[in-house]
Amino acid sequence: MSLPLIIKWGGQEYTITSLSEEDTVLDLKQSLKGLTGVLPERQKLLGLKMKGKPADDDVKLGALKLKPNTKIMMMGTREESLEDVLGPPPDNDDVVNDFDIEEEVVEVENREENLLKISRRVKEYKVEILNPPREGKKLLVLDVDYTLFDHRSCAETGVELMRPYLHEFLTSAYEDYDIVIWSATNMKWIEAKMKILLPILPGEVGGVSKQLHCTLLLSGLKPQQEQIADNTQVLSLLWILSQVEACRTCERLCMKELGVSTNANYKITFMLDSAAMITVHTPRRGLIDVKPLGVIWGKFSEYYSKKNTIMFDDIGRNFLMNPQNGLKIRPFMKAHLNRDKDKELLKLTQYLKEIAKLDDFLELNHKHWERYLSKKQGQ
């Protein structure tokens, strides 16, 4: 259960909403380090007691009987040398705001508290199996946004936003791999992105132009929906997905499917959302969310492991807990400009086919996948 807390320090209040009763005092201190720059060993949290004594770092917050929004006073001094490490990242898009995971791996991958978080996800996260895992198949884990399609550009149909060669890529991969979708969003949006083909919308909704209708909805207002005109105009797929529940008239128009979750040539084994991710602390960037493949390996150990799993994501830090299994794909953006020249999935289809012949992926360095493919094709 979520356990929001309010920490008072240095004349300010910091609200922490990312913790649960299963997290420990150390998790709380790590969160505070990211917010304040005070090292965990220098923090003194007044009022956190267990049997009359200050609670140890490994005590779960639930055992302290804290109520939601409990105010806790923290004492501690920030070291000035931490300012550069804990400074906020540049205010750019996630695709740009990335970093070289190699410098962080030693600090994060085998840290005990991170492994404990993975164990909790294995026990608590519920996976809905869409198609049974297949004996002897390897595992391909795919991100969605900017990996499979451009979710921010505008288009008249979802096909225009799909990454080129998507269905051909998945069809070929399915011959050797079980396919899993993992996106850092809520499951309802993942399902929508997998199913909904951008509809051709009416030019007016309730007598209001679509641009204004879009603006009103994004502002939390709902114009009346009474009449629908016939002319069409380009709208953003991202907006459509974000308004699936808000605008029921628009939702009824979403009658076609993207084809990923229903394609006859390949099957999706299951899908994971942000709830399967964990938060880890890194020396350079503070707290970040990652996609630990250990969650899958823990739940399906009879099928998948480090030796037969590969993960595609346009953000390298997402596979910080399992860097040797991650391949950082080039992001597919500005679909209207790049759809005719993007051949990333075409080349990766060939790479997957080549490495499927191996018994152990751990001997590979996916960072140099193009070099590996060129060498193999030249033989």
Coordinates of C-alpha atoms in Angstrom, one line a residue:
M1 CA 0.0 0.0 0.0
S2 CA 1.3 3.5 -0.9
L3 CA 2.6 5.5 2.1
P4 CA 3.0 9.2 1.3
L5 CA 5.2 11.0 3.9
I6 CA 6.1 14.6 4.5
I7 CA 9.7 15.4 5.6
K8 CA 10.7 18.7 7.2
W9 CA 14.3 19.8 6.8
G10 CA 16.0 23.1 6.4
G11 CA 12.8 25.1 6.8
Q12 CA 11.2 23.3 3.9
E13 CA 8.7 20.4 3.5
Y14 CA 9.4 17.5 1.1
T15 CA 6.5 15.2 0.1
I16 CA 7.5 11.7 -0.9
T17 CA 4.8 9.6 -2.6
S18 CA 6.9 6.8 -4.2
L19 CA 7.2 4.6 -1.1
S20 CA 5.0 1.8 0.2
E21 CA 4.8 0.0 3.5
E22 CA 7.1 -2.7 2.1
D23 CA 9.9 -0.2 1.6
T24 CA 12.5 0.2 4.3
V25 CA 13.9 3.1 6.3
L26 CA 16.9 3.0 4.0
D27 CA 14.6 3.4 1.0
L28 CA 13.2 6.5 2.7
K29 CA 16.7 7.8 3.3
Q30 CA 17.8 7.2 -0.3
S31 CA 14.7 9.2 -1.4
L32 CA 15.7 12.0 0.9
K33 CA 19.2 12.0 -0.4
G34 CA 17.9 12.6 -3.9
L35 CA 15.8 15.5 -2.7
T36 CA 18.1 17.1 -0.2
G37 CA 21.7 15.9 -0.9
V38 CA 22.1 14.7 2.7
L39 CA 23.8 11.3 2.7
P40 CA 21.8 8.5 4.4
E41 CA 24.5 8.0 7.1
R42 CA 24.2 11.7 8.0
Q43 CA 20.4 11.7 8.3
K44 CA 18.7 11.5 11.6
L45 CA 14.9 11.0 11.3
L46 CA 13.2 12.1 14.5
G47 CA 10.2 10.0 15.6
L48 CA 11.0 6.8 13.6
K49 CA 11.3 4.4 16.5
M50 CA 11.0 0.6 16.8
K51 CA 10.3 -0.7 20.4
G52 CA 11.4 2.6 21.8
K53 CA 14.7 2.8 19.9
P54 CA 15.6 4.5 16.6
A55 CA 14.5 2.3 13.7
D56 CA 17.3 0.5 11.9
D57 CA 17.8 0.9 8.1
D58 CA 16.3 -2.5 7.3
V59 CA 13.1 -2.0 9.2
K60 CA 10.0 -1.8 6.9
L61 CA 8.0 1.4 7.1
G62 CA 4.8 -0.6 7.6
A63 CA 6.3 -2.0 10.9
L64 CA 6.5 1.6 12.2
K65 CA 2.7 2.0 12.0
L66 CA 3.0 5.3 10.2
K67 CA -0.1 7.0 8.9
P68 CA -0.3 8.5 5.4
N69 CA 1.2 12.0 5.3
T70 CA 2.9 11.7 8.6
K71 CA 5.3 14.6 9.2
I72 CA 8.9 13.6 10.1
M73 CA 11.6 15.9 11.1
M74 CA 15.1 15.3 9.6
M75 CA 18.4 16.5 10.9
G76 CA 21.5 16.4 8.8
T77 CA 24.0 18.5 6.8
R78 CA 24.4 18.4 3.1
E79 CA 28.0 18.1 1.8
E80 CA 28.8 20.8 -0.8
S81 CA 30.7 18.3 -2.9
L82 CA 27.4 16.5 -3.7
E83 CA 25.9 19.5 -5.6
D84 CA 27.3 18.5 -8.9
V85 CA 26.3 14.9 -8.5
L86 CA 22.8 15.6 -7.3
G87 CA 22.0 18.5 -9.5
P88 CA 18.9 18.2 -11.6
P89 CA 19.3 16.8 -15.1
P90 CA 18.8 19.0 -18.2
D91 CA 15.2 20.0 -18.9
N92 CA 15.0 18.0 -22.1
D93 CA 13.0 15.1 -23.5
D94 CA 13.7 11.7 -22.0
V95 CA 15.3 10.6 -25.2
V96 CA 17.9 13.3 -24.9
N97 CA 18.1 13.2 -21.1
D98 CA 20.0 9.8 -21.0
F99 CA 23.4 8.8 -19.8
D100 CA 26.1 6.1 -20.3
I101 CA 24.9 3.3 -18.1
E102 CA 28.4 1.8 -17.9
E103 CA 29.5 4.2 -15.2
E104 CA 26.5 3.3 -13.0
V105 CA 26.4 -0.5 -13.3
V106 CA 28.8 -1.4 -10.5
E107 CA 26.9 0.8 -8.1
V108 CA 23.4 -0.4 -8.9
E109 CA 23.2 -3.8 -10.5
N110 CA 24.0 -5.9 -7.4
R111 CA 23.0 -3.6 -4.6
E112 CA 21.0 -5.6 -2.0
E113 CA 18.1 -3.2 -1.7
N114 CA 17.5 -3.2 -5.5
L115 CA 17.5 -7.0 -5.5
L116 CA 15.0 -7.0 -2.7
K117 CA 12.7 -4.7 -4.7
I118 CA 12.9 -7.1 -7.6
S119 CA 12.0 -10.0 -5.3
R120 CA 8.9 -8.0 -4.2
R121 CA 7.9 -7.4 -7.7
V122 CA 8.2 -11.1 -8.5
K123 CA 5.9 -11.9 -5.6
E124 CA 3.4 -9.1 -5.9
Y125 CA 3.2 -8.0 -9.6
K126 CA 0.4 -9.8 -11.5
V127 CA 1.2 -10.8 -15.1
E128 CA -1.7 -11.5 -17.4
I129 CA -0.5 -14.1 -19.9
L130 CA -1.9 -13.5 -23.3
N131 CA -0.2 -16.4 -25.0
P132 CA 1.7 -19.2 -23.2
P133 CA 5.5 -19.1 -23.1
R134 CA 7.0 -21.6 -25.6
E135 CA 9.5 -24.2 -24.7
G136 CA 12.9 -23.6 -26.3
K137 CA 12.2 -20.0 -27.4
K138 CA 14.4 -17.1 -26.5
L139 CA 12.9 -13.8 -25.1
L140 CA 12.6 -10.4 -26.8
V141 CA 11.4 -7.5 -24.6
L142 CA 10.3 -4.4 -26.4
D143 CA 9.7 -0.8 -25.3
V144 CA 6.8 1.0 -27.0
D145 CA 7.2 4.8 -27.4
Y146 CA 9.9 5.8 -29.9
T147 CA 10.8 2.1 -30.3
L148 CA 7.7 0.7 -32.0
F149 CA 6.1 4.0 -33.1
D150 CA 6.3 7.7 -32.8
H151 CA 3.7 8.6 -30.2
R152 CA 3.9 12.4 -30.4
S153 CA 3.6 13.3 -34.0
C154 CA 0.3 13.9 -35.8
A155 CA -1.2 11.7 -38.4
E156 CA -4.5 10.6 -39.9
T157 CA -3.9 6.9 -39.2
G158 CA -1.8 4.9 -36.7
V159 CA -0.1 3.2 -39.7
E160 CA 1.6 6.5 -40.4
L161 CA 3.1 6.6 -36.9
M162 CA 4.2 2.9 -36.9
R163 CA 7.9 2.3 -37.2
P164 CA 8.7 1.0 -40.7
Y165 CA 8.9 -2.8 -41.0
L166 CA 7.2 -3.3 -37.6
H167 CA 5.0 -6.2 -38.5
E168 CA 7.8 -7.8 -40.6
F169 CA 10.1 -7.5 -37.7
L170 CA 7.7 -9.0 -35.2
T171 CA 6.8 -11.8 -37.6
S172 CA 10.4 -12.8 -38.1
A173 CA 11.3 -12.5 -34.4
Y174 CA 8.4 -14.7 -33.3
E175 CA 10.0 -17.6 -35.1
D176 CA 12.8 -17.7 -32.5
Y177 CA 11.6 -15.5 -29.6
D178 CA 8.6 -15.1 -27.3
I179 CA 7.7 -11.4 -27.4
V180 CA 7.0 -9.2 -24.4
I181 CA 5.9 -5.6 -24.4
W182 CA 7.2 -3.4 -21.5
S183 CA 6.3 0.3 -21.4
A184 CA 6.9 2.8 -18.6
T185 CA 3.2 3.8 -18.6
N186 CA -0.1 2.5 -17.2
M187 CA -1.4 -0.8 -18.6
K188 CA -4.5 0.8 -20.0
W189 CA -2.4 3.1 -22.2
I190 CA -0.2 0.2 -23.3
E191 CA -3.3 -1.8 -24.3
A192 CA -4.7 1.2 -26.1
K193 CA -1.5 1.8 -28.0
M194 CA -1.4 -1.8 -29.1
K195 CA -5.0 -1.9 -30.3
I196 CA -6.1 1.5 -31.4
L197 CA -5.6 2.7 -34.9
L198 CA -5.9 6.5 -35.1
P199 CA -9.5 7.1 -36.2
I200 CA -10.6 9.6 -38.8
L201 CA -12.3 12.0 -36.5
P202 CA -15.1 14.5 -37.3
G203 CA -14.2 18.1 -37.8
E204 CA -16.5 19.2 -35.1
V205 CA -17.5 17.8 -31.7
G206 CA -20.5 19.4 -30.2
G207 CA -20.2 22.4 -32.4
V208 CA -16.6 23.1 -31.1
S209 CA -13.6 22.9 -33.4
K210 CA -11.3 20.0 -32.8
Q211 CA -8.3 22.1 -31.8
L212 CA -10.4 23.9 -29.2
H213 CA -12.0 20.6 -28.1
C214 CA -8.6 19.1 -27.6
T215 CA -7.4 22.2 -25.6
L216 CA -10.5 22.1 -23.4
L217 CA -10.1 18.4 -22.6
L218 CA -6.4 18.7 -21.8
S219 CA -7.4 21.5 -19.5
G220 CA -9.9 19.3 -17.7
L221 CA -13.0 20.8 -19.3
K222 CA -15.5 18.9 -21.4
P223 CA -17.4 20.7 -24.2
Q224 CA -20.8 19.4 -24.9
Q225 CA -20.9 16.6 -27.6
E226 CA -24.1 16.9 -29.6
Q227 CA -23.4 17.0 -33.3
I228 CA -20.7 15.7 -35.6
A229 CA -19.6 17.2 -38.9
D230 CA -18.0 15.3 -41.7
N231 CA -14.7 16.9 -42.6
T232 CA -11.5 15.4 -41.3
Q233 CA -8.2 16.8 -40.0
V234 CA -5.0 15.5 -38.5
L235 CA -4.8 15.0 -34.8
S236 CA -2.1 13.6 -32.5
L237 CA -2.2 9.9 -31.5
L238 CA -0.9 10.9 -28.1
W239 CA -4.0 13.1 -27.6
I240 CA -6.4 10.4 -28.7
L241 CA -4.8 7.9 -26.3
S242 CA -4.9 10.3 -23.4
Q243 CA -8.6 11.0 -24.0
V244 CA -9.9 7.5 -24.5
E245 CA -11.9 7.7 -21.3
A246 CA -12.5 11.5 -21.3
C247 CA -14.3 11.6 -24.6
R248 CA -16.7 8.7 -25.1
T249 CA -17.9 10.0 -28.5
C250 CA -14.3 9.9 -29.7
E251 CA -13.8 6.5 -28.1
R252 CA -16.6 5.0 -30.1
L253 CA -14.9 6.0 -33.3
C254 CA -11.7 4.0 -32.4
M255 CA -13.0 0.9 -34.3
K256 CA -9.8 -0.2 -36.1
E257 CA -6.8 -1.9 -34.6
L258 CA -3.1 -1.2 -34.9
G259 CA -2.6 -5.0 -35.3
V260 CA 0.2 -5.7 -32.8
S261 CA -1.9 -7.5 -30.2
T262 CA -4.1 -9.3 -32.8
N263 CA -1.8 -10.2 -35.6
A264 CA -2.1 -13.7 -37.0
N265 CA 1.6 -14.0 -37.8
Y266 CA 2.9 -13.5 -34.3
K267 CA 1.7 -13.5 -30.7
I268 CA 2.5 -11.3 -27.7
T269 CA 3.2 -13.4 -24.7
F270 CA 2.4 -10.8 -22.1
M271 CA 2.7 -7.0 -21.4
L272 CA 4.3 -5.2 -18.4
D273 CA 3.7 -1.6 -17.3
S274 CA 5.3 0.9 -15.0
A275 CA 4.2 -1.0 -11.9
A276 CA 6.7 -3.8 -12.7
M277 CA 9.5 -1.2 -12.7
I278 CA 11.6 -0.3 -9.6
T279 CA 13.3 2.9 -8.4
V280 CA 17.1 2.7 -7.9
H281 CA 19.6 5.3 -6.6
T282 CA 22.6 6.1 -8.8
P283 CA 25.6 8.2 -7.7
R284 CA 25.3 10.6 -10.6
R285 CA 21.6 11.0 -11.2
G286 CA 19.9 10.3 -7.9
L287 CA 16.7 8.3 -8.1
I288 CA 15.6 6.8 -11.4
D289 CA 13.0 4.2 -12.6
V290 CA 14.3 1.2 -14.4
K291 CA 13.0 -2.0 -16.0
P292 CA 14.6 -5.0 -14.2
L293 CA 14.5 -8.1 -16.3
G294 CA 14.9 -10.0 -13.1
V295 CA 11.2 -9.6 -12.6
I296 CA 10.5 -11.7 -15.7
W297 CA 13.3 -14.2 -14.9
G298 CA 11.9 -14.6 -11.4
K299 CA 8.4 -15.3 -12.6
F300 CA 9.3 -17.5 -15.6
S301 CA 12.6 -19.0 -14.6
E302 CA 11.8 -22.3 -16.4
Y303 CA 11.7 -20.4 -19.7
Y304 CA 13.9 -17.2 -19.6
S305 CA 17.2 -16.2 -18.1
K306 CA 20.2 -13.8 -18.7
K307 CA 21.4 -16.3 -21.3
N308 CA 18.4 -16.1 -23.7
T309 CA 17.0 -12.6 -23.2
I310 CA 17.4 -9.4 -25.1
M311 CA 15.7 -6.1 -24.5
F312 CA 15.2 -3.1 -26.9
D313 CA 14.7 0.4 -25.5
D314 CA 15.5 3.8 -26.8
I315 CA 16.5 4.9 -23.2
G316 CA 19.6 3.2 -22.0
R317 CA 19.0 3.7 -18.3
N318 CA 15.9 1.5 -18.5
F319 CA 18.1 -1.6 -18.5
L320 CA 20.5 -0.3 -15.8
M321 CA 19.9 -3.4 -13.7
N322 CA 20.7 -5.8 -16.6
P323 CA 23.0 -3.9 -19.0
Q324 CA 24.4 -6.9 -20.8
N325 CA 20.9 -7.8 -22.0
G326 CA 20.0 -4.3 -23.3
L327 CA 20.2 -2.9 -26.8
K328 CA 19.7 0.8 -27.1
I329 CA 17.7 1.3 -30.2
R330 CA 17.7 4.6 -32.2
P331 CA 14.5 6.5 -31.4
F332 CA 11.9 6.7 -34.1
M333 CA 10.7 10.4 -34.1
K334 CA 9.1 12.8 -36.5
A335 CA 7.5 10.0 -38.4
H336 CA 6.4 12.2 -41.3
L337 CA 10.1 13.0 -42.1
N338 CA 11.7 9.7 -41.3
R339 CA 9.3 6.9 -42.2
D340 CA 10.8 6.5 -45.7
K341 CA 14.4 6.2 -44.4
D342 CA 14.2 4.5 -41.1
K343 CA 15.5 0.9 -41.5
E344 CA 16.4 0.2 -37.8
L345 CA 13.9 -2.7 -37.5
L346 CA 14.9 -4.2 -40.8
K347 CA 18.5 -4.4 -39.7
L348 CA 17.6 -5.6 -36.2
T349 CA 15.5 -8.4 -37.7
Q350 CA 18.7 -9.7 -39.2
Y351 CA 20.6 -9.3 -35.9
L352 CA 18.0 -11.2 -34.0
K353 CA 18.1 -14.0 -36.5
E354 CA 21.9 -14.3 -36.3
I355 CA 22.1 -14.4 -32.5
A356 CA 19.2 -16.8 -32.2
K357 CA 21.7 -19.5 -33.2
L358 CA 23.6 -18.9 -30.0
D359 CA 23.1 -20.8 -26.7
D360 CA 24.3 -18.0 -24.5
F361 CA 23.7 -14.2 -25.1
L362 CA 26.1 -13.3 -22.4
E363 CA 29.0 -13.5 -24.8
L364 CA 27.6 -10.7 -26.8
N365 CA 28.0 -6.9 -26.5
H366 CA 24.8 -5.4 -28.0
K367 CA 26.4 -2.0 -28.0
H368 CA 28.2 -3.2 -31.1
W369 CA 25.4 -5.1 -32.7
E370 CA 25.9 -3.5 -36.1
R371 CA 29.5 -4.4 -36.1
Y372 CA 28.6 -8.0 -35.2
L373 CA 26.0 -8.2 -37.9
S374 CA 28.3 -6.8 -40.6
K375 CA 31.0 -9.3 -39.6
K376 CA 28.5 -12.2 -39.8
Q377 CA 27.1 -11.1 -43.2
G378 CA 30.6 -10.8 -44.6
Q379 CA 31.5 -14.4 -43.8

